[in-house]
CSV table of C-alpha atoms in Angstrom, one decimal:
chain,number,residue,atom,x,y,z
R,1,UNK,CA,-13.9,-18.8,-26.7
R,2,UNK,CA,-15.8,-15.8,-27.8
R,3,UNK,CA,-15.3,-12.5,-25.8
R,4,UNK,CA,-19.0,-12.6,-24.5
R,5,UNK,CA,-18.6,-15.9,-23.0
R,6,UNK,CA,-15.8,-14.5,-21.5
R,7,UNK,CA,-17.2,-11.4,-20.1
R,8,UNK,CA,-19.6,-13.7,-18.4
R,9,UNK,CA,-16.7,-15.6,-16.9
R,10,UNK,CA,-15.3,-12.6,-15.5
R,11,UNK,CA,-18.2,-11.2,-14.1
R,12,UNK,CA,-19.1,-14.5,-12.6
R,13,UNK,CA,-15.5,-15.4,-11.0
R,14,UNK,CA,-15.4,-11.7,-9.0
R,15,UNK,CA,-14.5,-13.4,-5.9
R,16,UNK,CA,-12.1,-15.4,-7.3
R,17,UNK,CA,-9.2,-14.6,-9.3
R,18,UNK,CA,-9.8,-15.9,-13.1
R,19,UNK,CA,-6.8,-17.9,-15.4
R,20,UNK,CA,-7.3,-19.1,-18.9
R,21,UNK,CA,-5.5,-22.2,-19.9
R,22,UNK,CA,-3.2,-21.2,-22.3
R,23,UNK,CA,-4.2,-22.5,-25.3
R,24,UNK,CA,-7.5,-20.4,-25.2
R,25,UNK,CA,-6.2,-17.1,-23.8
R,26,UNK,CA,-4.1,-15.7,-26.7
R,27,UNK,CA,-6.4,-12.3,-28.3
R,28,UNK,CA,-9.7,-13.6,-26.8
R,29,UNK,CA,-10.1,-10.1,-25.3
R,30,UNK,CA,-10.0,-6.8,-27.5
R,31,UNK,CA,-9.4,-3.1,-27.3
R,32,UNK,CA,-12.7,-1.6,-26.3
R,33,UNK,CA,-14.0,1.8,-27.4
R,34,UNK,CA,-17.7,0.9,-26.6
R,35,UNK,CA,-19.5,4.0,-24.9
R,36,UNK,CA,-21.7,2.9,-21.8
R,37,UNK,CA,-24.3,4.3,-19.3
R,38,UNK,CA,-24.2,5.3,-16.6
R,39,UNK,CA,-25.2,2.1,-14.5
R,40,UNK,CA,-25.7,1.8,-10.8
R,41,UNK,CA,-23.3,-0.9,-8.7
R,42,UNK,CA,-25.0,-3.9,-8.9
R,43,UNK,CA,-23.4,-7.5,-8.3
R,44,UNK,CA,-21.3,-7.5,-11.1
R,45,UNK,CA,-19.6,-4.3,-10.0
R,46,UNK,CA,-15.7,-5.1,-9.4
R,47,UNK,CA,-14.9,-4.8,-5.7
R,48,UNK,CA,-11.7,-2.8,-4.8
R,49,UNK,CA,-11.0,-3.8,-1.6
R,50,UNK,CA,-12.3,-0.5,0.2
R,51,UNK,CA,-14.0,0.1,3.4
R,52,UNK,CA,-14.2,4.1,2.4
R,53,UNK,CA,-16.9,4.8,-0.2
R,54,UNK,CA,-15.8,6.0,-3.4
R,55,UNK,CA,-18.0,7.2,-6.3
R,56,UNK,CA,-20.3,5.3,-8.6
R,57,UNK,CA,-19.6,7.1,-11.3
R,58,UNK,CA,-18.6,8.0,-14.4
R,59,UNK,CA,-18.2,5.1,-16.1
R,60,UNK,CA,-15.5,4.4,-18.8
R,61,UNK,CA,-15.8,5.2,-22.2
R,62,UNK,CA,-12.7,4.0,-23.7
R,63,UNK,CA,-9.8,2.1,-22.7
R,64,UNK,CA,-7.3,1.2,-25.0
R,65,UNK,CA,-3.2,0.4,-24.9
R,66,UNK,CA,-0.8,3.1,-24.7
R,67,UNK,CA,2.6,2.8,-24.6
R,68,UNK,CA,3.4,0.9,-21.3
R,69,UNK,CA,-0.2,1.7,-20.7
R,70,UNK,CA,-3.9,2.1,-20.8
R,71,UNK,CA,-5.3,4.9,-22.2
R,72,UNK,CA,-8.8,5.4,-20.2
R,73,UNK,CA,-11.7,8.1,-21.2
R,74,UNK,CA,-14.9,8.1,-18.6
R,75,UNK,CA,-18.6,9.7,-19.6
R,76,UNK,CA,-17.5,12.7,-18.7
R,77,UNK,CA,-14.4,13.2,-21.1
R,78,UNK,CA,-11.9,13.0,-18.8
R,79,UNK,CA,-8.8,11.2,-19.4
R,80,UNK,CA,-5.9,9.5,-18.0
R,81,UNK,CA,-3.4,6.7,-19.1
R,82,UNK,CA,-2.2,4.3,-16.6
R,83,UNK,CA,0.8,2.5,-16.3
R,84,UNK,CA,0.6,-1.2,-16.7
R,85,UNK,CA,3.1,-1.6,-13.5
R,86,UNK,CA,0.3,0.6,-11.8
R,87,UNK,CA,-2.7,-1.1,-13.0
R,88,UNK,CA,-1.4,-4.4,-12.0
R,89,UNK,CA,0.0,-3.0,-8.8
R,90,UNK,CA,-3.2,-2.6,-7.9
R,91,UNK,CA,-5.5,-5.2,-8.9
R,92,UNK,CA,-7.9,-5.9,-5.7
R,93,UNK,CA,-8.7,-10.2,-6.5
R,94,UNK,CA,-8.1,-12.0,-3.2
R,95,UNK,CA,-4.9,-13.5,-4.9
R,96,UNK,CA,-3.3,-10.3,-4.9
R,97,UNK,CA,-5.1,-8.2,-2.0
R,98,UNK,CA,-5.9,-10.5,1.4
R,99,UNK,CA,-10.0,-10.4,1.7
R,100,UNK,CA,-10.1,-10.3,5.5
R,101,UNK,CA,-7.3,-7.3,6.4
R,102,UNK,CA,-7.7,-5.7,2.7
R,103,UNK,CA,-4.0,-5.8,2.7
R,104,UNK,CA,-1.8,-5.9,-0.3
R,105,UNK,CA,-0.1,-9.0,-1.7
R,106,UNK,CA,1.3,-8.9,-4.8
R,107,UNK,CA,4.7,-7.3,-5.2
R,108,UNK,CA,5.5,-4.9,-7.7
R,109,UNK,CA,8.8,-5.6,-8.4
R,110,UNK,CA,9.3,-6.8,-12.3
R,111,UNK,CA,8.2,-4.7,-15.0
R,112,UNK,CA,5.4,-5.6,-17.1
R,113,UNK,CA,6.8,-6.2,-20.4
R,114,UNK,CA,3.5,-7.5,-22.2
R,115,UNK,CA,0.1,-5.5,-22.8
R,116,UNK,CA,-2.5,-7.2,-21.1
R,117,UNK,CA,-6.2,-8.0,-22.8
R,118,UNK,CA,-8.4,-4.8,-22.9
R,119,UNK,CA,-12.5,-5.5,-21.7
R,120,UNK,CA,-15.2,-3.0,-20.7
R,121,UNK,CA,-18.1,-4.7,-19.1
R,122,UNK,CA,-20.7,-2.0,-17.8
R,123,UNK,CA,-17.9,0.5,-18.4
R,124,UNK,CA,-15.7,-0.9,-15.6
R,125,UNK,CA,-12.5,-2.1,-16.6
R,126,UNK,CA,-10.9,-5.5,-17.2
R,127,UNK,CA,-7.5,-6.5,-17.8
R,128,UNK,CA,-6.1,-9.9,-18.8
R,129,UNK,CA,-2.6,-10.4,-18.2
R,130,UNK,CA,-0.3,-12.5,-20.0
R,131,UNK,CA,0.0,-15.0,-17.8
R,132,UNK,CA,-3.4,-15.3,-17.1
R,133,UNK,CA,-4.4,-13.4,-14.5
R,134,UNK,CA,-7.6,-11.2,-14.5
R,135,UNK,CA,-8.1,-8.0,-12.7
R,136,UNK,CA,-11.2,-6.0,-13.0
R,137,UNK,CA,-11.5,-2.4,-12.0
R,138,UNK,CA,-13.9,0.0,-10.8
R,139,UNK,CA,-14.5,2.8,-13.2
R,140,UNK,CA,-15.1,5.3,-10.0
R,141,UNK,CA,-12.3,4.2,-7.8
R,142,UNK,CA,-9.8,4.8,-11.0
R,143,UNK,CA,-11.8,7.7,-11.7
R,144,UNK,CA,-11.3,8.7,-7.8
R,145,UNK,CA,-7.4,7.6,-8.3
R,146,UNK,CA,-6.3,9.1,-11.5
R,147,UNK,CA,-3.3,11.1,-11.3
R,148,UNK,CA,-5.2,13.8,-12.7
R,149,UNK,CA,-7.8,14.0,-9.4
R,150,UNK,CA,-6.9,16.1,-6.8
R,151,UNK,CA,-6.4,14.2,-3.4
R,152,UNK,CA,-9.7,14.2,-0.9
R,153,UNK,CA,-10.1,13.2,2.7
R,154,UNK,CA,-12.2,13.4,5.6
R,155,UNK,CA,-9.8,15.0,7.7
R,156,UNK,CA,-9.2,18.9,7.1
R,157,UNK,CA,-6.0,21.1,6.6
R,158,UNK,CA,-4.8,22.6,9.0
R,159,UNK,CA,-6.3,26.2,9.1
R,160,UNK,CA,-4.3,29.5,10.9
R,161,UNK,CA,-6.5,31.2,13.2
R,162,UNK,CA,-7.8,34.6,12.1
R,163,UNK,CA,-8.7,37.9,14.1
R,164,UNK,CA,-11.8,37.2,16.4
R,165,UNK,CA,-10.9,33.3,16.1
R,166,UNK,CA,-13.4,31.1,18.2
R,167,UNK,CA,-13.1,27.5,19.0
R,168,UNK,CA,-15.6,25.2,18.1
R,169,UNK,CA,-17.7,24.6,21.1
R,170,UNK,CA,-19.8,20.3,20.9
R,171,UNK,CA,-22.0,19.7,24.1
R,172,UNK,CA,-21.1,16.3,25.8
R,173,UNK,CA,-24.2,15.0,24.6
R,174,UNK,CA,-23.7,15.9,20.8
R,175,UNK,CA,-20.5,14.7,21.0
R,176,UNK,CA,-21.5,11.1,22.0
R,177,UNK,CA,-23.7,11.5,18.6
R,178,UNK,CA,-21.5,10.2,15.8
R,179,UNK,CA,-22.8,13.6,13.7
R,180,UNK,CA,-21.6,15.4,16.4
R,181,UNK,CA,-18.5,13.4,17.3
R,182,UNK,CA,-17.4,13.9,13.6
R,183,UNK,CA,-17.8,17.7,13.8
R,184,UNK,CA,-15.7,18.2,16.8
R,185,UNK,CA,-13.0,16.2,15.5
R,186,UNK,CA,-13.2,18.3,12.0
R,187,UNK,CA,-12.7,21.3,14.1
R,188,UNK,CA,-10.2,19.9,16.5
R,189,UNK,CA,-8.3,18.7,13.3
R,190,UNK,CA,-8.3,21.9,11.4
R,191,UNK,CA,-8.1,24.4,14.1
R,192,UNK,CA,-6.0,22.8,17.1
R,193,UNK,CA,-8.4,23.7,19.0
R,194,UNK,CA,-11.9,22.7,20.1
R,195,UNK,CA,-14.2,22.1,23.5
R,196,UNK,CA,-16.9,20.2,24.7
R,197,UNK,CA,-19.6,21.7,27.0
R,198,UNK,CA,-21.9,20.7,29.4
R,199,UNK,CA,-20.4,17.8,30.1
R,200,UNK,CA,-21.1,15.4,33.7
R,201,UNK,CA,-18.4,16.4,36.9
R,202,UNK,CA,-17.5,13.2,37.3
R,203,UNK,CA,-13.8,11.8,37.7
R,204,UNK,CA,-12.3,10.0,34.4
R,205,UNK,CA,-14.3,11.3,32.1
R,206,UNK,CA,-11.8,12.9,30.5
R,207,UNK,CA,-10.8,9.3,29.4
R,208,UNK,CA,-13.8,7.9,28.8
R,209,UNK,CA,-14.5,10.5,26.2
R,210,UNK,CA,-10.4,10.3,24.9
R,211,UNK,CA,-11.2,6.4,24.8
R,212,UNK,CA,-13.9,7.0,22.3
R,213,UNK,CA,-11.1,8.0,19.7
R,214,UNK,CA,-8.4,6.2,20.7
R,215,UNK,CA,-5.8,4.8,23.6
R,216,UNK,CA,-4.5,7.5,25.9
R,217,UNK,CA,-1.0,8.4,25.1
R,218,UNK,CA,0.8,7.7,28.9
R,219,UNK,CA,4.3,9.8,29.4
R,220,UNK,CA,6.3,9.6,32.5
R,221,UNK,CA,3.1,11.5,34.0
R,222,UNK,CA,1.2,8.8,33.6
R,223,UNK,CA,-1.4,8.0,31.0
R,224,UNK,CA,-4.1,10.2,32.7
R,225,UNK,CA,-3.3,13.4,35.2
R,226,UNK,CA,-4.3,15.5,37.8
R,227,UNK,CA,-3.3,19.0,37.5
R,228,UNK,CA,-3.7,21.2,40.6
R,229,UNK,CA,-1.8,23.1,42.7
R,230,UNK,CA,0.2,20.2,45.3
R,231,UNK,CA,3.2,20.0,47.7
R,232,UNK,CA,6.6,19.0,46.5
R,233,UNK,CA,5.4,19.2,42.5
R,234,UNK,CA,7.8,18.2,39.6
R,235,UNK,CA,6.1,20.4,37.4
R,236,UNK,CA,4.9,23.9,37.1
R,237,UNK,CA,1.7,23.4,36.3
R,238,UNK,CA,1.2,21.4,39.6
R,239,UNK,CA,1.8,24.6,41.2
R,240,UNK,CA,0.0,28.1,41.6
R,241,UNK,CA,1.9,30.1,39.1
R,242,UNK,CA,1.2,31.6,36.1
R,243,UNK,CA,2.4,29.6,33.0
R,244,UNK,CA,3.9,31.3,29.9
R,245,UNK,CA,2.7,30.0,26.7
R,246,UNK,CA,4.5,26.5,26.3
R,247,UNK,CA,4.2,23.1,24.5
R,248,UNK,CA,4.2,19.7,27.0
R,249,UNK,CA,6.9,17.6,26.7
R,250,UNK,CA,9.3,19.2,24.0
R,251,UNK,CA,12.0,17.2,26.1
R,252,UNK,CA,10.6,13.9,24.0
R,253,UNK,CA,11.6,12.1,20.7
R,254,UNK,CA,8.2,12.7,19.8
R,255,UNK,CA,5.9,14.9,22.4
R,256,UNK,CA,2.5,14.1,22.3
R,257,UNK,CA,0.0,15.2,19.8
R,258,UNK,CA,-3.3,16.1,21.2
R,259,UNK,CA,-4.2,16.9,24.8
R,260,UNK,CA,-7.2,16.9,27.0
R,261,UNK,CA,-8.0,18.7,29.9
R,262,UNK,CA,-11.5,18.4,31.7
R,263,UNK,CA,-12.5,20.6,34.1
R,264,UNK,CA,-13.9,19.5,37.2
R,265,UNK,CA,-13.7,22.3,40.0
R,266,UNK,CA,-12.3,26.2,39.2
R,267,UNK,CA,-13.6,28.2,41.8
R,268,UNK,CA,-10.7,30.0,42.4
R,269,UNK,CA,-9.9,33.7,41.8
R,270,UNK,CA,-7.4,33.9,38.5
R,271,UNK,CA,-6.3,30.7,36.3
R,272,UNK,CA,-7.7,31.6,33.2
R,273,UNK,CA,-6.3,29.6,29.9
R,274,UNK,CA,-4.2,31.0,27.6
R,275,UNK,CA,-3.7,30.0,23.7
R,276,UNK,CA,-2.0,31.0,20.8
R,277,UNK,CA,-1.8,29.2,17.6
R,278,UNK,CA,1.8,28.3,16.7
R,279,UNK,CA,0.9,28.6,12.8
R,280,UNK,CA,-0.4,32.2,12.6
R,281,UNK,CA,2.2,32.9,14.8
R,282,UNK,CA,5.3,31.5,12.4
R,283,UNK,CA,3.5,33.2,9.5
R,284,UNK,CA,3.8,36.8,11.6
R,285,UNK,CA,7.3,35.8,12.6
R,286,UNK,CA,8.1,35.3,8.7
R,287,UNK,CA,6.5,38.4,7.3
R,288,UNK,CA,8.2,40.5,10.6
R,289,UNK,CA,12.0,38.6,9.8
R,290,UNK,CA,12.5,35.4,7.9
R,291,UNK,CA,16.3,35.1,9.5
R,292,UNK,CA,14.7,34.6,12.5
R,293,UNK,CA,12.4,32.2,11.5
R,294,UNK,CA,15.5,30.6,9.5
R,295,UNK,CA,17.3,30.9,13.1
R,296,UNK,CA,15.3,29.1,14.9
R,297,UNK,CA,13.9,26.2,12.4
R,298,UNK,CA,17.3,25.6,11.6
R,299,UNK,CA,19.5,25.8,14.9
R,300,UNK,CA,18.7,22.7,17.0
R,301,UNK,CA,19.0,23.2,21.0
R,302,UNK,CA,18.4,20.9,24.0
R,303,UNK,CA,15.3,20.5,26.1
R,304,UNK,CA,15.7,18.5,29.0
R,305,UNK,CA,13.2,17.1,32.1
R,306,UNK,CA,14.8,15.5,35.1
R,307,UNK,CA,13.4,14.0,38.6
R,308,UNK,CA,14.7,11.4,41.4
R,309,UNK,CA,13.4,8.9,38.8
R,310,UNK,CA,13.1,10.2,34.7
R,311,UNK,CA,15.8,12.1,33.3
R,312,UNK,CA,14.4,12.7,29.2
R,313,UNK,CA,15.8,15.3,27.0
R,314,UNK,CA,16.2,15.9,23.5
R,315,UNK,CA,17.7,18.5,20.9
R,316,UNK,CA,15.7,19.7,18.2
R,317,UNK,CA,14.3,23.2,16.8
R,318,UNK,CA,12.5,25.2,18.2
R,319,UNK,CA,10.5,25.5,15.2
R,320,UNK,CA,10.1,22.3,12.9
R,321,UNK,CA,8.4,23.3,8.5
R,322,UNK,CA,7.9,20.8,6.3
R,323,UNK,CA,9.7,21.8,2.3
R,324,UNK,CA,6.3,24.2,1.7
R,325,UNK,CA,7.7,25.7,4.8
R,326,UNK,CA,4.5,24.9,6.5
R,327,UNK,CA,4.8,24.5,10.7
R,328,UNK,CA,4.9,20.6,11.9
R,329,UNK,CA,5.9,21.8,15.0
R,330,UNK,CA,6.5,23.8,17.9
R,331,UNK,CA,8.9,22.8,20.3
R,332,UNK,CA,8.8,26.2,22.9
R,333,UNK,CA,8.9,25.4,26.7
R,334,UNK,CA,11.1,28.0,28.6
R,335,UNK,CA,11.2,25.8,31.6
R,336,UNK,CA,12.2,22.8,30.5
R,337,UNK,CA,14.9,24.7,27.7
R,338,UNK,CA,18.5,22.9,28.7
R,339,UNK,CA,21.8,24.9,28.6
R,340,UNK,CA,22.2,26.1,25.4
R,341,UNK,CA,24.9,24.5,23.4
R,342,UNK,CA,25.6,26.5,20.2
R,343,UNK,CA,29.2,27.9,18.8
R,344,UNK,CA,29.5,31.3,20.8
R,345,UNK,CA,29.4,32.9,17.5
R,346,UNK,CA,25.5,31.8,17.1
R,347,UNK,CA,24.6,32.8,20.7
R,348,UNK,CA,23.7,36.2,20.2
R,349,UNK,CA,21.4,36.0,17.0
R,350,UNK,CA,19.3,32.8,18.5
R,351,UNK,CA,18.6,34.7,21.8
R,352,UNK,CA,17.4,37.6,19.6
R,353,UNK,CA,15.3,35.5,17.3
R,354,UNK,CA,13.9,33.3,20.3
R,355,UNK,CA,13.2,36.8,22.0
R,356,UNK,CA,10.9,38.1,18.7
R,357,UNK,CA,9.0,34.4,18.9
R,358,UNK,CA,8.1,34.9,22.4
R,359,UNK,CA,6.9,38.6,22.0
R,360,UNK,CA,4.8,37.8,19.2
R,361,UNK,CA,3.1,34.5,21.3
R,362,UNK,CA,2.6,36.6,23.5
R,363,UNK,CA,0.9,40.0,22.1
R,364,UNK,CA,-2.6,40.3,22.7
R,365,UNK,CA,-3.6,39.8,18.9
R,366,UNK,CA,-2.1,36.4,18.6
R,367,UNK,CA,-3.7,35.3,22.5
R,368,UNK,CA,-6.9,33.3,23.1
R,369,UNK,CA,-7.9,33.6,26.6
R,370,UNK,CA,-11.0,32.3,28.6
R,371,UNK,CA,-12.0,30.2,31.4
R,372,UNK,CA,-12.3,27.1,31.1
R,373,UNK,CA,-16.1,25.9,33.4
R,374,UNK,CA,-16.4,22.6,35.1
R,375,UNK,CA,-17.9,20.1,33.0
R,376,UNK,CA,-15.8,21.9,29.9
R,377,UNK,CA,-13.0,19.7,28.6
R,378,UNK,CA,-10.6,21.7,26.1
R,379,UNK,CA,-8.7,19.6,23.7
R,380,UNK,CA,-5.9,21.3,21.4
R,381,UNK,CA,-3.1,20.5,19.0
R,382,UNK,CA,0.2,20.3,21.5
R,383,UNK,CA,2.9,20.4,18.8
R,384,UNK,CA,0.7,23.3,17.0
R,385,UNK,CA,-1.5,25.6,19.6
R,386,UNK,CA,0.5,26.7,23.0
R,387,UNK,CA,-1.3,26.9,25.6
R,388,UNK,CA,-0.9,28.4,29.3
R,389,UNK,CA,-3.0,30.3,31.9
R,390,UNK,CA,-2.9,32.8,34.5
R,391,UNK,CA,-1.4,32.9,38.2
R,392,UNK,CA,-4.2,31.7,40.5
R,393,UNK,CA,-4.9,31.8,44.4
R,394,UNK,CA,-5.2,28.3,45.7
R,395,UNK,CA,-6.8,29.6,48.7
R,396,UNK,CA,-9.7,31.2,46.8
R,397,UNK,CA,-11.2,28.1,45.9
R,398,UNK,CA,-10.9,24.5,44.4
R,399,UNK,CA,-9.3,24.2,40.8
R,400,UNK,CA,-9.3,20.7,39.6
R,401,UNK,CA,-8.2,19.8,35.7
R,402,UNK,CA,-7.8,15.9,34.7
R,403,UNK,CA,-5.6,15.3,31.6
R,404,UNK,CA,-4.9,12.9,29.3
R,405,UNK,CA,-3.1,13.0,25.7
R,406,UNK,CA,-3.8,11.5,22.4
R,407,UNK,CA,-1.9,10.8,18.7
R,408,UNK,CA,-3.3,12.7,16.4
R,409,UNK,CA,-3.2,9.5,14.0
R,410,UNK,CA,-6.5,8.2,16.3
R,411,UNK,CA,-8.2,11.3,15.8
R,412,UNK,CA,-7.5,11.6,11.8
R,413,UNK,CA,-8.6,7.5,11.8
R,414,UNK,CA,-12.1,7.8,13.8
R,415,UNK,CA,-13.1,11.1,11.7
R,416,UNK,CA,-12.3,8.6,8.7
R,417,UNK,CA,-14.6,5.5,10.0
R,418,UNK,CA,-17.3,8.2,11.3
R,419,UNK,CA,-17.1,10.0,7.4
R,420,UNK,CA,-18.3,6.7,5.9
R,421,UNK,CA,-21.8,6.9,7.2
R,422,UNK,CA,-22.0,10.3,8.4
């Protein structure tokens, strides 16, 4: 069989994947140095298996074996060399990745100890294997994969407030845009912090809008909440008081990612919101005294919520880095803090450290404070950006929040489905 024949089986048999009878496959295909143009997709264009968009171009150069590899070049001289392992790891035919979930099916688990058949059709890339399997690449998508390529996605880094920080501020209407949805989520995403404006002051719509991204998170409070002052409450912020700076639910194995809170009434004199962003905050703690920050991401200590019918609790740190030493998480709630438990010899310098992390949430350069309209709904990063608000008089007038939470895994997914069009 001559290689062009074969090139126009394998361009043909995209949707199926292509095996040679033996007798015809040995050295049919060649090492291929031939330089291409750039082409646009068209329908011979190997399909990867993505519902993201990756990049049309360049196209390959070159692609020739390497040791325990290929050796690829694209238009624009840069190069890579693959592992075989990888390359067939990864081949996207409906034999080895399911067509309907784009799930993966082949499994990687012996080494491949024979080079495969080298092809560049319209500088995309096409392997035979030794046992007759094809698999045809996208130049782009192993351009966008490379080892070499720095990682992108639609949803930000996390980004430390700055001096004169302001949140992000989508009206209800542009957020029900999918521009506009996409840009609050961006900013809710890399700030912890965003709010939607002019929205309707109607009941539940602080779920109808969390809905849009995602299922509501429910706790032992319920999957959606009321918060206002009440008789008899089981928490503090269904009373009148003022609330330090906290994190919800630090007492959980995991507390919830995002919350919610629409306003619907906030007639009354005082109750203004309070926020502070726990990664500026842990950055001013480390420049001010690392053992403290050592102290308290390293000593774990109880947390604890308990009522005639929940009793959750859970030990942790305070304050949870990742090996950069980057925050994944604040866990500060003086309220629901259990006895602590700690040798009597660690007592004093934990109180000391926990005292420093409290003044610095709670100097006026690290504060956010406003309030918070009816028809504004503020959402905000609960493991990241404590929030909290000022004593109010409940006989002043009406203050009415609904609340909801979400995982931030929803919010990271719908900015990725809205990035492929928008």
């Amino acid at each position: 069989m001559s290689l062009l024949r074969l090139l126009r089986i394998l361009v043909g048999t995209n949707a199926h994947p292509y095996v040679m009878p033996q007798r015809e496959r040995i050295g049919v295909l060649m090492n291929s140095t031939a330089e291409t143009t750039l082409t646009p997709p068209h329908a011979n264009t190997p399909e990867m298996g993505e519902l993201s968009p990756y990049q049309a171009g360049p196209v390959l150069t070159q692609a020739t074996l390497a040791h325990n590899g290929i050796a690829l070049e694209w238009l624009d001289g840069q190069k890579t060399t693959l592992p075989l392992l990888w390359l067939r790891d990864h081949c996207a035919c409906p034999a080895c990745r399911h067509p309907q979930t784009r799930e993966r099916l082949y499994l990687p688990l012996e080494p491949i100890t024979e080079p495969p058949s080298v092809a560049l059709l319209d500088g995309h890339l096409h392997l035979q294997w030794q046992d007759g399997h094809v698999s045809a690449f996208h130049s782009g998508w192993l351009y966008q994969r490379r080892p070499e390529a720095e990682l992108t996605s639609a949803v930000p880094n996390a980004k430390p407030w700055v001096d004169n920080f302001t949140p992000e501020h989508i009206s209800h209407s542009d957020f029900l845009t999918p521009l506009g949805e996409k840009a609050w989520l961006t900013a809710m995403l890399r700030d912890g912090l965003a709010l939607i404006t002019d929205g309707p002051l109607v009941e539940e719509e602080v779920s109808r809008l969390a809905e849009r991204i995602g299922p509501l998170r429910a706790t032992n409070f319920g999957a959606r909440f009321d918060v206002r002052s009440k008789p008899n409450p089981n928490n503090a912020a269904y009373t009148a008081v003022g609330l330090p700076l906290h994190i919800d639910l630090p007492n959980w194995r995991q507390p919830p990612d995002i919350q919610l809170l629409y306003c619907l009434q906030n007639g009354a004199s005082g109750g203004e919101s309070l926020f502070a962003d726990g990664a500026r905050v842990v950055e001013a703690l480390r420049q001010e005294s690392p053992e403290a920050l050592t102290i308290l991401s390293e000593t774990p200590i109880d947390f604890r919520f308990q009522d005639e019918t929940h009793d959750i609790s859970m030990r942790a740190p305070v304050i949870t880095l990742d090996s950069a030493g980057n925050l994944v998480e604040m866990r500060l709630n003086n309220w629901i803090r259990d006895a602590l438990h700690l040798p009597v010899e660690q007592m004093d310098a934990w109180y000391s450290a926990y005292a420093l992390l409290w003044k610095l949430f709670h100097s006026e350069a690290h504060q956010l404070e406003f309030t918070l309209r009816p028809g504004q709904m503020v959402a905000f990063d609960n493991r990241r950006v404590l929030h909290g608000r000022r004593e109010f008089d409940p006989n002043s007038g009406a203050r009415h929040l609904q609340g909801t939470y979400l995982d931030r895994d929803m919010l990271a997914s719908r900015l990725r489905v809205l990035a492929r069009n928008v």
